Each structure stands twice: as C-alpha cells, then as structure tokens.
CSV table of C-alpha atoms and ligand atoms in Angstrom, one decimal:
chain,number,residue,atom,x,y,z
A,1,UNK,CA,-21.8,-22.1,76.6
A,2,UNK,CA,-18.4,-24.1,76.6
A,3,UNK,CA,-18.5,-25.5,73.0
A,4,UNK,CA,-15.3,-24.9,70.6
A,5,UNK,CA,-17.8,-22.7,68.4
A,6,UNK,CA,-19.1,-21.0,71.3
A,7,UNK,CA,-15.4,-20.0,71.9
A,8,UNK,CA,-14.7,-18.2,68.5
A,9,UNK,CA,-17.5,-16.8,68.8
A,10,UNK,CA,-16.4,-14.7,72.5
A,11,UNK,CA,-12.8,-14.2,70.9
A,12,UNK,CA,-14.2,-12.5,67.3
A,13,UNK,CA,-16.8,-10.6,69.2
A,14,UNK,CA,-16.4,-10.3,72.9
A,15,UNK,CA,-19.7,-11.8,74.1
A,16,UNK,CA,-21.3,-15.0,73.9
A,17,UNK,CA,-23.9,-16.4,71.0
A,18,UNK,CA,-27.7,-16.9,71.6
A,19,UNK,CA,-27.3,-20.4,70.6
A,20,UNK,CA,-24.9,-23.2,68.8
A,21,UNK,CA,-26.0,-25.1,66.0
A,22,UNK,CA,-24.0,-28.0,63.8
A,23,UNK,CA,-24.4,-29.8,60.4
A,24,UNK,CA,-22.3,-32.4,59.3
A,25,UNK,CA,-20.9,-33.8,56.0
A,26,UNK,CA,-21.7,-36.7,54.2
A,27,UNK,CA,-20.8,-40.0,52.8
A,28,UNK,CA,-23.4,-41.5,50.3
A,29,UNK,CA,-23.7,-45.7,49.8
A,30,UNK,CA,-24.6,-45.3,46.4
A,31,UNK,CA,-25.8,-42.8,43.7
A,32,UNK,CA,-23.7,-40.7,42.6
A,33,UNK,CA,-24.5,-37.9,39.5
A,34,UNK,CA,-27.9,-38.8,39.8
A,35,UNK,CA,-29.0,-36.1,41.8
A,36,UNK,CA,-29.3,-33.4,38.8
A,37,UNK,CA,-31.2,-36.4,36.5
A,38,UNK,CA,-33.9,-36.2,39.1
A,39,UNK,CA,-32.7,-39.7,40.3
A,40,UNK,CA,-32.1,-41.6,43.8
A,41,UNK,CA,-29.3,-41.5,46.2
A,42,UNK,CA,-28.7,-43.1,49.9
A,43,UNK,CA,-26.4,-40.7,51.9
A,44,UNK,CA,-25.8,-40.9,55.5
A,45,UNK,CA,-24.3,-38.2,57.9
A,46,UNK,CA,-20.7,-37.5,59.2
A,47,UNK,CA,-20.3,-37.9,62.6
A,48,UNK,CA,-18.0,-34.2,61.2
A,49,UNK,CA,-19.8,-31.8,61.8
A,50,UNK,CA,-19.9,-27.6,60.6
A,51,UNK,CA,-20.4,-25.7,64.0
A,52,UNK,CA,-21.7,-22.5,64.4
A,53,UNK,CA,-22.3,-20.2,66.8
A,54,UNK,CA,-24.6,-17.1,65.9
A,55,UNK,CA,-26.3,-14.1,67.2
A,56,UNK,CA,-29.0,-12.3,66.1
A,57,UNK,CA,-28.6,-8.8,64.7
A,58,UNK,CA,-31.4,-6.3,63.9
A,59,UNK,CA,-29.3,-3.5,61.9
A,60,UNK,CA,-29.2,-5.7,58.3
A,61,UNK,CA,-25.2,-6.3,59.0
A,62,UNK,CA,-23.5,-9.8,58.9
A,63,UNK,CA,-20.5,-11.1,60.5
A,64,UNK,CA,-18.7,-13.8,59.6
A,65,UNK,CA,-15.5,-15.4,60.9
A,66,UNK,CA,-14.2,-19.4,60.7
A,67,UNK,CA,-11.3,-20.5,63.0
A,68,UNK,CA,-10.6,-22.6,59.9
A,69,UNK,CA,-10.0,-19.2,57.9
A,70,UNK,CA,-7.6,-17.2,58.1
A,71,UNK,CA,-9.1,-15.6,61.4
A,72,UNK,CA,-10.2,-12.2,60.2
A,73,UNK,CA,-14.2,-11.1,60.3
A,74,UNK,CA,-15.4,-10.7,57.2
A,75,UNK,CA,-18.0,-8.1,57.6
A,76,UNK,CA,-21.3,-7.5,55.0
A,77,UNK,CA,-24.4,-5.3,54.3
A,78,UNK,CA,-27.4,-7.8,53.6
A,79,UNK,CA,-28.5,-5.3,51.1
A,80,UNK,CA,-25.1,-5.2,49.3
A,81,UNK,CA,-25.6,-9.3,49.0
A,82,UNK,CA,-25.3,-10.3,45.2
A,83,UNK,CA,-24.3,-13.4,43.7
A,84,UNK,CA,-20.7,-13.3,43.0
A,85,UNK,CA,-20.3,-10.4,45.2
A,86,UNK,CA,-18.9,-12.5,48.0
A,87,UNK,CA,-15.0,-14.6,48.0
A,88,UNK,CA,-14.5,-17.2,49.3
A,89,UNK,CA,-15.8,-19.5,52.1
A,90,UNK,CA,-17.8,-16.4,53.2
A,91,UNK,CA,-20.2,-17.0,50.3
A,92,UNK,CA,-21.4,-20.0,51.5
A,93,UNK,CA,-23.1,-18.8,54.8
A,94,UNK,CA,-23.8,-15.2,52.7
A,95,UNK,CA,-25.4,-17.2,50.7
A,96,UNK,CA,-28.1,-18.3,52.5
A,97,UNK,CA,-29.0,-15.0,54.0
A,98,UNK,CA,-29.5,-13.8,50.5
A,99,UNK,CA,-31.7,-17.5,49.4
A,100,UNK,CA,-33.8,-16.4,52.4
A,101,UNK,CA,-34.3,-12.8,51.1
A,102,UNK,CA,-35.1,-14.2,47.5
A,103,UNK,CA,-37.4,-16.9,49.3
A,104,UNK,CA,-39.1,-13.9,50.5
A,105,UNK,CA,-38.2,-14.6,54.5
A,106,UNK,CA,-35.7,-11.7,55.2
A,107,UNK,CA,-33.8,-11.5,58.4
A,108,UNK,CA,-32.6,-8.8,60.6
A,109,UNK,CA,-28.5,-9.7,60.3
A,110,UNK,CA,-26.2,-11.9,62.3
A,111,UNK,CA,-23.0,-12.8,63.6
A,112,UNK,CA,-21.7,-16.0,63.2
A,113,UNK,CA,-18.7,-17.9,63.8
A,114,UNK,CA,-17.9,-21.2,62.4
A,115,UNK,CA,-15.7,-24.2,63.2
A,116,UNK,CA,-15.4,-27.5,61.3
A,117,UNK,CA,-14.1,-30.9,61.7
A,118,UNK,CA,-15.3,-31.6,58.2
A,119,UNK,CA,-12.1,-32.2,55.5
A,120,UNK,CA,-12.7,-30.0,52.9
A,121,UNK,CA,-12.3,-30.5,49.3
A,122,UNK,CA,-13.0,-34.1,50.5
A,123,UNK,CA,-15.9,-34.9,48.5
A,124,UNK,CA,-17.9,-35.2,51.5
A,125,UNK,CA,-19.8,-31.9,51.6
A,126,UNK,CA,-18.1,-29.5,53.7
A,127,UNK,CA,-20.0,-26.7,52.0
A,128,UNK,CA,-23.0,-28.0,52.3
A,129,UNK,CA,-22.4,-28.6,56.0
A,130,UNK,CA,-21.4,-24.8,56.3
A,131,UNK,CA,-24.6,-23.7,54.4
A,132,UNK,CA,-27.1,-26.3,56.2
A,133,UNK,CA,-25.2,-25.2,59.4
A,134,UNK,CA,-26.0,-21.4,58.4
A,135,UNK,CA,-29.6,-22.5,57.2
A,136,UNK,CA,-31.1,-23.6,61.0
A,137,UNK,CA,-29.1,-21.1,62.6
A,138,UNK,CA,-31.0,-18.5,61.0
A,139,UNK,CA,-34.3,-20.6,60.8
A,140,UNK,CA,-34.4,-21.2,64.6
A,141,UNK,CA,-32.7,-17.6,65.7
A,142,UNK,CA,-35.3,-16.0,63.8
A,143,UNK,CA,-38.3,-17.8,64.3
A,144,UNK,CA,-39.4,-18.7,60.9
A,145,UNK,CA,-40.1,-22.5,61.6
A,146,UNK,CA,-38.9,-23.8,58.2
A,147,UNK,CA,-38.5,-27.9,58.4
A,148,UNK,CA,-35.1,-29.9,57.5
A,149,UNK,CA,-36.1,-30.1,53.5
A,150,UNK,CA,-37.0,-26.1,52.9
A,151,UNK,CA,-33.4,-25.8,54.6
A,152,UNK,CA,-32.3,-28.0,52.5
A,153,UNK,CA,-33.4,-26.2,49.2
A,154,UNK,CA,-32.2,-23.1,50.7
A,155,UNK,CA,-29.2,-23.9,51.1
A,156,UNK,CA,-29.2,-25.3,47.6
A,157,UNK,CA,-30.1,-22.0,46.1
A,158,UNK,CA,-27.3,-20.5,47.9
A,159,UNK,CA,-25.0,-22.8,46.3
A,160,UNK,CA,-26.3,-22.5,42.9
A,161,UNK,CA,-27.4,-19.4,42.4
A,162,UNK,CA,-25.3,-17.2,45.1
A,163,UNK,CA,-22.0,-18.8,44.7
A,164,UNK,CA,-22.6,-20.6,41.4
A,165,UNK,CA,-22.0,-24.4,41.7
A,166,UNK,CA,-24.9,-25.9,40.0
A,167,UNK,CA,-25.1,-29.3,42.2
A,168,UNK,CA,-28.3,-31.1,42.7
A,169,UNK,CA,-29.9,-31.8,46.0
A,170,UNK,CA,-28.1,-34.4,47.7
A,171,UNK,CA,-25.2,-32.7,49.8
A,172,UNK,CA,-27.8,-30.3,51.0
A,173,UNK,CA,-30.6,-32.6,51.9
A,174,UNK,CA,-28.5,-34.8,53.4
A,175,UNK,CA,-26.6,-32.3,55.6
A,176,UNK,CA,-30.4,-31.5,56.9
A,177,UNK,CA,-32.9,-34.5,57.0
A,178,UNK,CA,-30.5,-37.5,57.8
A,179,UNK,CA,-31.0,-39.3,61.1
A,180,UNK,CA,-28.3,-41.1,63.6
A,181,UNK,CA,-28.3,-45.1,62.7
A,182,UNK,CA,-29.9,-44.4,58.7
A,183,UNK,CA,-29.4,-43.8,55.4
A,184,UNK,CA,-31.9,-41.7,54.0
A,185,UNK,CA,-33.3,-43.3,50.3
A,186,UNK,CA,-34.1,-40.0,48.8
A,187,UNK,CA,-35.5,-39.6,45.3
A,188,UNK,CA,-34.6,-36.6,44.4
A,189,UNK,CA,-36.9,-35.6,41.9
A,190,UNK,CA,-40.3,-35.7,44.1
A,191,UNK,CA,-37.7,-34.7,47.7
A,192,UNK,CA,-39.9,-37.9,49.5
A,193,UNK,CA,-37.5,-40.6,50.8
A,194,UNK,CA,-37.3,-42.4,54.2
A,195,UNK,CA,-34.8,-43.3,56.5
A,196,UNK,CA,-33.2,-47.4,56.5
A,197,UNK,CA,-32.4,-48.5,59.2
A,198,UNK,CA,-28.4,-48.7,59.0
A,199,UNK,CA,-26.8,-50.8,61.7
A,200,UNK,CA,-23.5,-52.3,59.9
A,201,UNK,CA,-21.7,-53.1,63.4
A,202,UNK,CA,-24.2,-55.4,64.4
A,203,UNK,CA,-23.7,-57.9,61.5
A,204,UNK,CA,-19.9,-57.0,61.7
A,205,UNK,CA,-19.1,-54.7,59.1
A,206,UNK,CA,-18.0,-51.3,59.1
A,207,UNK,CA,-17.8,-48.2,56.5
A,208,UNK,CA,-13.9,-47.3,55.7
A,209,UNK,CA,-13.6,-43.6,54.7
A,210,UNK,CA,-10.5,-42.6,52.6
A,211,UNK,CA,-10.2,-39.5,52.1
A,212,UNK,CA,-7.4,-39.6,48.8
A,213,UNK,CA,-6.5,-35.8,49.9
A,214,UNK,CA,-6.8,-34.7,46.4
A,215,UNK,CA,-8.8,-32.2,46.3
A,216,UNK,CA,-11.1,-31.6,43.9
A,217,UNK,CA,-13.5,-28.1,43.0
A,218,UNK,CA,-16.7,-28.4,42.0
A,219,UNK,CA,-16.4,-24.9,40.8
A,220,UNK,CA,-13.8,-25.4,38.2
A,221,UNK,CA,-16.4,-26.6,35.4
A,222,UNK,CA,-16.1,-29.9,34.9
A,223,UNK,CA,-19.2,-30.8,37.1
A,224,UNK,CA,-21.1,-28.2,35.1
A,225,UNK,CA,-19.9,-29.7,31.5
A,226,UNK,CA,-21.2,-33.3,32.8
A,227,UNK,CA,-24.3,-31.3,33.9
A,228,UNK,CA,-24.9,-29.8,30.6
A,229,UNK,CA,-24.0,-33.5,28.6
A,230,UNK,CA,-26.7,-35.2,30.8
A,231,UNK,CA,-29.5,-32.4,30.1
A,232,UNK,CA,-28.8,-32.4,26.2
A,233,UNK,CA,-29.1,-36.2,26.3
A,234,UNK,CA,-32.8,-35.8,28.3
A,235,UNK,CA,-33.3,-33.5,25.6
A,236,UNK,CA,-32.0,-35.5,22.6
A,237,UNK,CA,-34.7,-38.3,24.1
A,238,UNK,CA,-37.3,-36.0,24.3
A,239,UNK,CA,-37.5,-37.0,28.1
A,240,UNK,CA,-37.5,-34.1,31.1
A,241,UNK,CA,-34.5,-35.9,32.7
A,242,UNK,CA,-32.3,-38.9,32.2
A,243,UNK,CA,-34.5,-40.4,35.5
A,244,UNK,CA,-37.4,-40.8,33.3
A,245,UNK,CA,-35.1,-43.8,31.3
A,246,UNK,CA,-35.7,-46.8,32.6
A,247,UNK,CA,-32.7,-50.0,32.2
A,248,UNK,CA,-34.7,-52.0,30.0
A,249,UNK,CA,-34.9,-49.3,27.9
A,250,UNK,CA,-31.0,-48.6,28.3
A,251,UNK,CA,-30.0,-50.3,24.6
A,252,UNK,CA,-32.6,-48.5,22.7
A,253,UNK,CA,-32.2,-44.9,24.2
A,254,UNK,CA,-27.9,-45.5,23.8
A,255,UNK,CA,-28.7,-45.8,19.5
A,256,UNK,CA,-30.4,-42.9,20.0
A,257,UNK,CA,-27.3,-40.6,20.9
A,258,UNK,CA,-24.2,-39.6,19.9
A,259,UNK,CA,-21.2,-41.8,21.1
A,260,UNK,CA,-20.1,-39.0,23.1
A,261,UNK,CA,-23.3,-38.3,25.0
A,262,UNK,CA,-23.9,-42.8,25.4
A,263,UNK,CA,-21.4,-43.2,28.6
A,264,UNK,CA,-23.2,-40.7,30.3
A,265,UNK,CA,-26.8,-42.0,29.8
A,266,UNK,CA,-25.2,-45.5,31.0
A,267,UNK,CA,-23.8,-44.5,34.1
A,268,UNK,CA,-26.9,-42.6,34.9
A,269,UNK,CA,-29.3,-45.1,34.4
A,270,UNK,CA,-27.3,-48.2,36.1
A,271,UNK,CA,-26.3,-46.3,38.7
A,272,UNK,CA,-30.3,-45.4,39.5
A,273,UNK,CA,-30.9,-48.9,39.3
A,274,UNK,CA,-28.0,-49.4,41.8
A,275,UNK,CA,-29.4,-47.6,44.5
A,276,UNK,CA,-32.7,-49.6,43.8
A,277,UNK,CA,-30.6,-52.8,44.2
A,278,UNK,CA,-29.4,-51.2,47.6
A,279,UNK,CA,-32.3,-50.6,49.3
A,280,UNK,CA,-33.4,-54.1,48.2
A,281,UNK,CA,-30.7,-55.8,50.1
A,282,UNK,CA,-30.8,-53.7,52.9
A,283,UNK,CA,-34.5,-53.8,53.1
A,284,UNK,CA,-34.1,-57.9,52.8
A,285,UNK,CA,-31.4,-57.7,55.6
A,286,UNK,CA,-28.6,-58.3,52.9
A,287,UNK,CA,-26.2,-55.5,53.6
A,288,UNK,CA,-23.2,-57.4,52.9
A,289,UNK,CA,-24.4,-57.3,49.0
A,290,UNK,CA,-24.1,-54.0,49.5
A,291,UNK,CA,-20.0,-54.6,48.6
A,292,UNK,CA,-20.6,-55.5,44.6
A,293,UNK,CA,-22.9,-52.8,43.8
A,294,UNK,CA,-20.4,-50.1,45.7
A,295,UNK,CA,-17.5,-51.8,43.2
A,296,UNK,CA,-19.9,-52.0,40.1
A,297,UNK,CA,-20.7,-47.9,40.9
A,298,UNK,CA,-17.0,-47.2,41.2
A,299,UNK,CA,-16.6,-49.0,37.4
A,300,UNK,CA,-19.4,-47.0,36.1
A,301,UNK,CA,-17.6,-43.2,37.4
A,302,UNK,CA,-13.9,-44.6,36.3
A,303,UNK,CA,-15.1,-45.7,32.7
A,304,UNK,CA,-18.4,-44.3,31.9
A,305,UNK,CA,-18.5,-41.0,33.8
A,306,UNK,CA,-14.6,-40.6,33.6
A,307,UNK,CA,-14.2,-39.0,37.0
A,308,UNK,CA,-12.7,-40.7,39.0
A,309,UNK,CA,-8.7,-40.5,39.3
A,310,UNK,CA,-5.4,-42.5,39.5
A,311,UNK,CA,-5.9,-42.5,43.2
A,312,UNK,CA,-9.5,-43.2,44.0
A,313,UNK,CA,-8.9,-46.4,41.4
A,314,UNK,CA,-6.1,-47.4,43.5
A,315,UNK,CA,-7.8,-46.7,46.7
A,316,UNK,CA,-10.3,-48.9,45.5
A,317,UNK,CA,-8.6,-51.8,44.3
A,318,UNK,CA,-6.4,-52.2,47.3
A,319,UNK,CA,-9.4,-52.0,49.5
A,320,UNK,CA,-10.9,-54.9,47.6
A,321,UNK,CA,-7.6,-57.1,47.4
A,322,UNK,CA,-7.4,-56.2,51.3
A,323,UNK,CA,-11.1,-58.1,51.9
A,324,UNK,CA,-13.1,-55.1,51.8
A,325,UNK,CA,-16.7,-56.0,49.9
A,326,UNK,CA,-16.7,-53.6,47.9
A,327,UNK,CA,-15.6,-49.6,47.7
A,328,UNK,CA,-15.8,-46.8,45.5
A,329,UNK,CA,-15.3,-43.0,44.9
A,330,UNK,CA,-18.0,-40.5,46.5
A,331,UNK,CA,-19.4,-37.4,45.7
A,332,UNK,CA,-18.3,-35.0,42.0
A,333,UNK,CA,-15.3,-36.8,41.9
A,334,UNK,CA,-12.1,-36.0,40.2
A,335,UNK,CA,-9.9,-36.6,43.7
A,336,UNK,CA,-11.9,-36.8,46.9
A,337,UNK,CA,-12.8,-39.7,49.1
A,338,UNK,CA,-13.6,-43.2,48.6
A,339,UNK,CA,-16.4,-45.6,50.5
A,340,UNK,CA,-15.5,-49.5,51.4
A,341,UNK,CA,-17.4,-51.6,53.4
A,342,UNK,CA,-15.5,-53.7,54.9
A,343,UNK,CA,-15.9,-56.6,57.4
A,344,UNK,CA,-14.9,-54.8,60.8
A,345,UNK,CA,-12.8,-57.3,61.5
A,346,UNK,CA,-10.6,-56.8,58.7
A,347,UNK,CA,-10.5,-53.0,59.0
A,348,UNK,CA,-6.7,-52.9,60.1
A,349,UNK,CA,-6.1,-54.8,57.1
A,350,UNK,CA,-7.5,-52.9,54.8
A,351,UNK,CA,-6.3,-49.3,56.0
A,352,UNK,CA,-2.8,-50.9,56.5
A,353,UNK,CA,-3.3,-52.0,52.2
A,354,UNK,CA,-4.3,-48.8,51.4
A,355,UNK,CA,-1.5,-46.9,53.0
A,356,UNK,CA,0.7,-49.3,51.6
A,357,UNK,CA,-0.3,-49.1,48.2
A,358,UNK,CA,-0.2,-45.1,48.4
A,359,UNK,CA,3.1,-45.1,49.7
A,360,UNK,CA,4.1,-47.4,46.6
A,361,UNK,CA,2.2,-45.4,44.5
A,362,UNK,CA,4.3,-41.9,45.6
A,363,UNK,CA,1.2,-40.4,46.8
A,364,UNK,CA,0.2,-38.3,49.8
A,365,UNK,CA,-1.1,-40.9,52.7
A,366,UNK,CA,-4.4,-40.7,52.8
A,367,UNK,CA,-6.8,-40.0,55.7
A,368,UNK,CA,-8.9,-42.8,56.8
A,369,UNK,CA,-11.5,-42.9,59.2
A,370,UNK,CA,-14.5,-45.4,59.8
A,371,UNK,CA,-17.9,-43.7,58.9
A,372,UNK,CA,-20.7,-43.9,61.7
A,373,UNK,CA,-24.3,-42.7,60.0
A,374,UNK,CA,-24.9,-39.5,62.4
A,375,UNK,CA,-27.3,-36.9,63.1
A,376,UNK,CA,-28.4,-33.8,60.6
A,377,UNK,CA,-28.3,-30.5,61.2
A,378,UNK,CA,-29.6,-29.8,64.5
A,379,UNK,CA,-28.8,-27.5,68.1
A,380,UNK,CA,-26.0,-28.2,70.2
A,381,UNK,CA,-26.3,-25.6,72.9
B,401,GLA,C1,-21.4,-33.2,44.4
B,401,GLA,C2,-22.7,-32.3,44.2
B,401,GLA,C3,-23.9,-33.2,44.4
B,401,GLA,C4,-23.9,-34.4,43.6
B,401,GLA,C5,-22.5,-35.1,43.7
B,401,GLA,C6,-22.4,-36.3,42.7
B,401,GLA,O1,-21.3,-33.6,45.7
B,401,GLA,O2,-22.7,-31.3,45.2
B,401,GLA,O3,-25.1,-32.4,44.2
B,401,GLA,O4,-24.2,-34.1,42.2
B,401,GLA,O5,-21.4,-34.2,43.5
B,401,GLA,O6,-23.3,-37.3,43.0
C-alpha cells in the first residue's frame, strides 16, 4: 500500500493498515441554513479528500494520529469515551467510535492515521470529511454493512452530541452519499434525494472556489444562536420547523413575529425555494440560471441571515463585476469560502479580480481553486 495515508500510518505504528479509505469535503450550489429547518440543499463533493488509513484492534484501545497535527498519537480507552472528554481534532474520529457504541454497534478499537488535502476552517466541511472518513473505515473494517446515509447520521451524532456542534445533515450526508459528475438534491427532513446530473464543463462553465482564509468556528456559538432563533420562530408559528412555511405564505407568517426573529424566517424560506428554482433549471438543462439564484442566496446570508463578512461580500462582488454568473458564501458562514460559477472561459479573469480586489482591500490572498463534483466516501486501497 503506497498511498500518503498508508505512509503515516507505517511511520506512527511500524506496520502497514488493513485498508485505506477517503471522504472528501464539500461545496454546496445552494441552501444554506436550511439544513436544521428540515429544508433542501444541493451539495457536491471535493475532489479534497480526508484520508485514512486504519487497522483493526480487538483490545477496546484507539489510536489516532494526523500528519496535519502536530504528529503526536493521541491514544484512548473506548470505554473512557465521553462527550467533551476528547480535545481537539481527535474528537472528531473519537466521536464516531462512541455514535457507534450509542447506536448500539460497538467495535473492537482501532488505529488510524489521517491525512487531508481538505482546507480547514474553510467552510467546506473538513470535519465532516474526517468523521465520514472515520465512519466507513470502521463500517467496512468491522463488517457491520451500514450504507452511505446511516454513516452519514453517525457521523452527525458524533458532531452533535460527542463534540457539540449542533449542525444539521448536510456536511455529513454529503461527505457520504455524493456521486462523481452530481449534485445530490437532498431534502433533509425525509434524508431521500437523488443525484443531478452535473456536467458544467460541457456547456462551458466552471465552479470557482474561494476560499477567503478566514476562518470561521462553528463551535464558537453563533451557529447555535441562529439555531435556537429559527426553532423559536417554528415554535412562535406553531409549525414543527420553518420547512413547513411555504413562500406564499411568507408575508403572513413575517406579522406573525417579532422583528428580530422576521430576517430569519425570510432567508429560510427563499432560500428553500432557491434550491427548488435550482433543480428546475438544471433539470430543464438551464444551468447557466444557476448564476442569479447563487447572487440572490449570497443577499439573503449578508442582509437577512447576517453572516456573511467584509470579505465573502467582496469576494462576491468582484467575481460578479469579473463575468462570473453569479457567486456566493458557502457553508455556517462568518469567513469561509465563496461559490461562483463562472463561464470557463473567463476563469482567469475572474481569479485575477478577486486577487486584485483582496490585495486592494489589505486582505490575505485568498485560495482559489476550480470545484469538480467528486466521489463520496469510499476505499482507496
Ligand atoms: C455548516 C453546518 C451545516 C449547515 C451549514 C449551513 O456547514 O455544519 O449543517 O447548517 O453550516 O448551511
């Protein structure tokens, strides 16, 4: 076994794994903070993926080691595992042993050791690359024949309840169930969704990363207060989540609130009837109406969901004055990467704007890469 992860794995623990698995991160076209409302969202893969290399253990002892950390093993008791218990990235792939254990599917121990090419911090889902990555590791090492989705929700639980992020579904679900050449239309309430056919460079386009390097942390409670504002306005309109409003019924449900609580409701709702208006045009062969709706989300998460930042709005609008159809921010926001589609023939143009407007700006270049939808999680070696 000659892969990079296969390689950590020999210099942490002097032998080589039974097997190498990857997950990657994500970018998502459109629907963002709809996840926890039980809404829709259209992710695709990273061709970035979380690798891991792993080996089973039979003596309830896990060993963990990143050649992104600091290089050290990190070494655990699965019966010690509580949530909290574990710092830093370790928690992630701890995690998921202990979601398995509280799923009632307990295995033996491991060793693992992990390598990414996924930016972190990025707003495109390293952790959920490192837990999904973790998740069919374990599945396949151990036997227990769990599909993409169960992973999926695994690795959820880890995040919520074992290192205490309370995100939705998406990150997770698309780390697992995405296929090369899609987006995966995914209503996250029911967990059905299907895979659209996704193939920009034959009409000429391309997806523009840009990865702002701000990073931003889920953890730090922001994500959790616009959590708790959405579920009190659910509440407030006696529905089970904000999903269950439909837009025509938008202006009513708004009188219904308190000021503070409206934005929210507004963003949520347009921005599940954006991802309906996405998989419209793409399902009518239209993706180059794709670019408005991205540029309509971005409005709805700088003015109505307040979380975007100085420079994912500039990122944005120099994208757009550089040709690009449309852009916006991705993921929980508040730094992190934005989207643009942008015609691939004007995808100098457009990284050359955006680096030039960032060096105006005085801000760190950014990192820009063109997004290719990818595989999930799946076996390398
Ligand atoms: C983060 C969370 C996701 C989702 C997005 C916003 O990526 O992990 O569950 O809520 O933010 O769409």
């Amino acid at each position: 076994m000659t892969t990079d992860a296969a390689a950590a794995f020999a210099a942490a623990y002097g032998d080589s794994p039974d097997g190498v698995w990857a997950a990657p991160g994500r970018i998502n076209l459109i629907g963002e903070h709809t996840d926890y409302n039980e809404g829709f969202v259209l992710p695709a893969a990273l061709p970035q993926t979380t690798r891991v290399a792993a080996r089973r253990r039979t003596d309830g002892r896990i060993r963990l080691t990143s050649v992104q950390g600091d290089g050290r093993v990190t070494e655990l008791a699965l019966a010690d595992l509580a949530p909290g218990g574990v710092p830093g990235w370790a928690a992630y792939p701890a995690g998921v042993f202990w979601a398995l254990a509280q799923a009632g599917r307990p295995v033996g121990g491991a060793d693992l050791a992990f390598t990414s090419d996924v930016p972190t911090g990025a707003g495109l889902s390293s952790s959920a690359a490192l837990e999904c990555a973790t998740a069919i590791a374990l599945d396949e090492l151990f036997g227990l024949g769990l599909d993409a989705p169960a992973r999926a929700l695994l690795a959820q639980r880890a995040e919520n309840d074992f290192v205490g992020v309370p995100c939705g579904a998406l990150d997770q679900m698309a780390s697992s169930c995405c296929v090369a050449g899609h987006a995966f239309f995914l209503d996250t309430r029911t967990l059905t969704g299907r895979q659209v056919p996704l193939d920009l460079p034959a009409v000429g386009l391309s997806l523009l990363v840009i990865d702002t390097r701000v990073k931003h942390d889920l953890g730090d409670g922001a994500y959790a207060a616009l959590r708790a504002g959405c579920e009190r306005a659910a509440g407030l309109l006696g529905v089970r989540a904000l999903r269950d409003i439909g837009i025509e019924e938008l202006p009513a449900a708004e009188e219904k609130l308190p000021v503070e609580l409206r934005p929210l409701l507004r963003h949520v709702v347009t921005e599940d009837q954006r991802v309906l208006d996405a998989i419209r045009l793409l399902d009518a062969g239209e993706p180059r109406g794709l670019g408005p709706v991205l540029t309509a989300g971005h409005a709805s998460l700088r003015d109505d969901y307040r979380v975007s930042c100085p420079e994912t709005d500039l990122a944005v609008s120099a994208a757009n004055a550089a040709g690009a159809l449309g852009a916006r921010m991705m993921g929980g926001g508040f730094g992190g990467s934005v989207l643009a589609l942008v015609g691939t023939d004007r995808l100098d143009a457009v990284e050359r704007a955006v680096r030039a407007a960032f060096a105006d700006a005085g801000f760190t270049a950014p990192f820009v890469f063109p997004a290719v939808p990818s595989q999930g999680a799946h076996r390398i070696a």
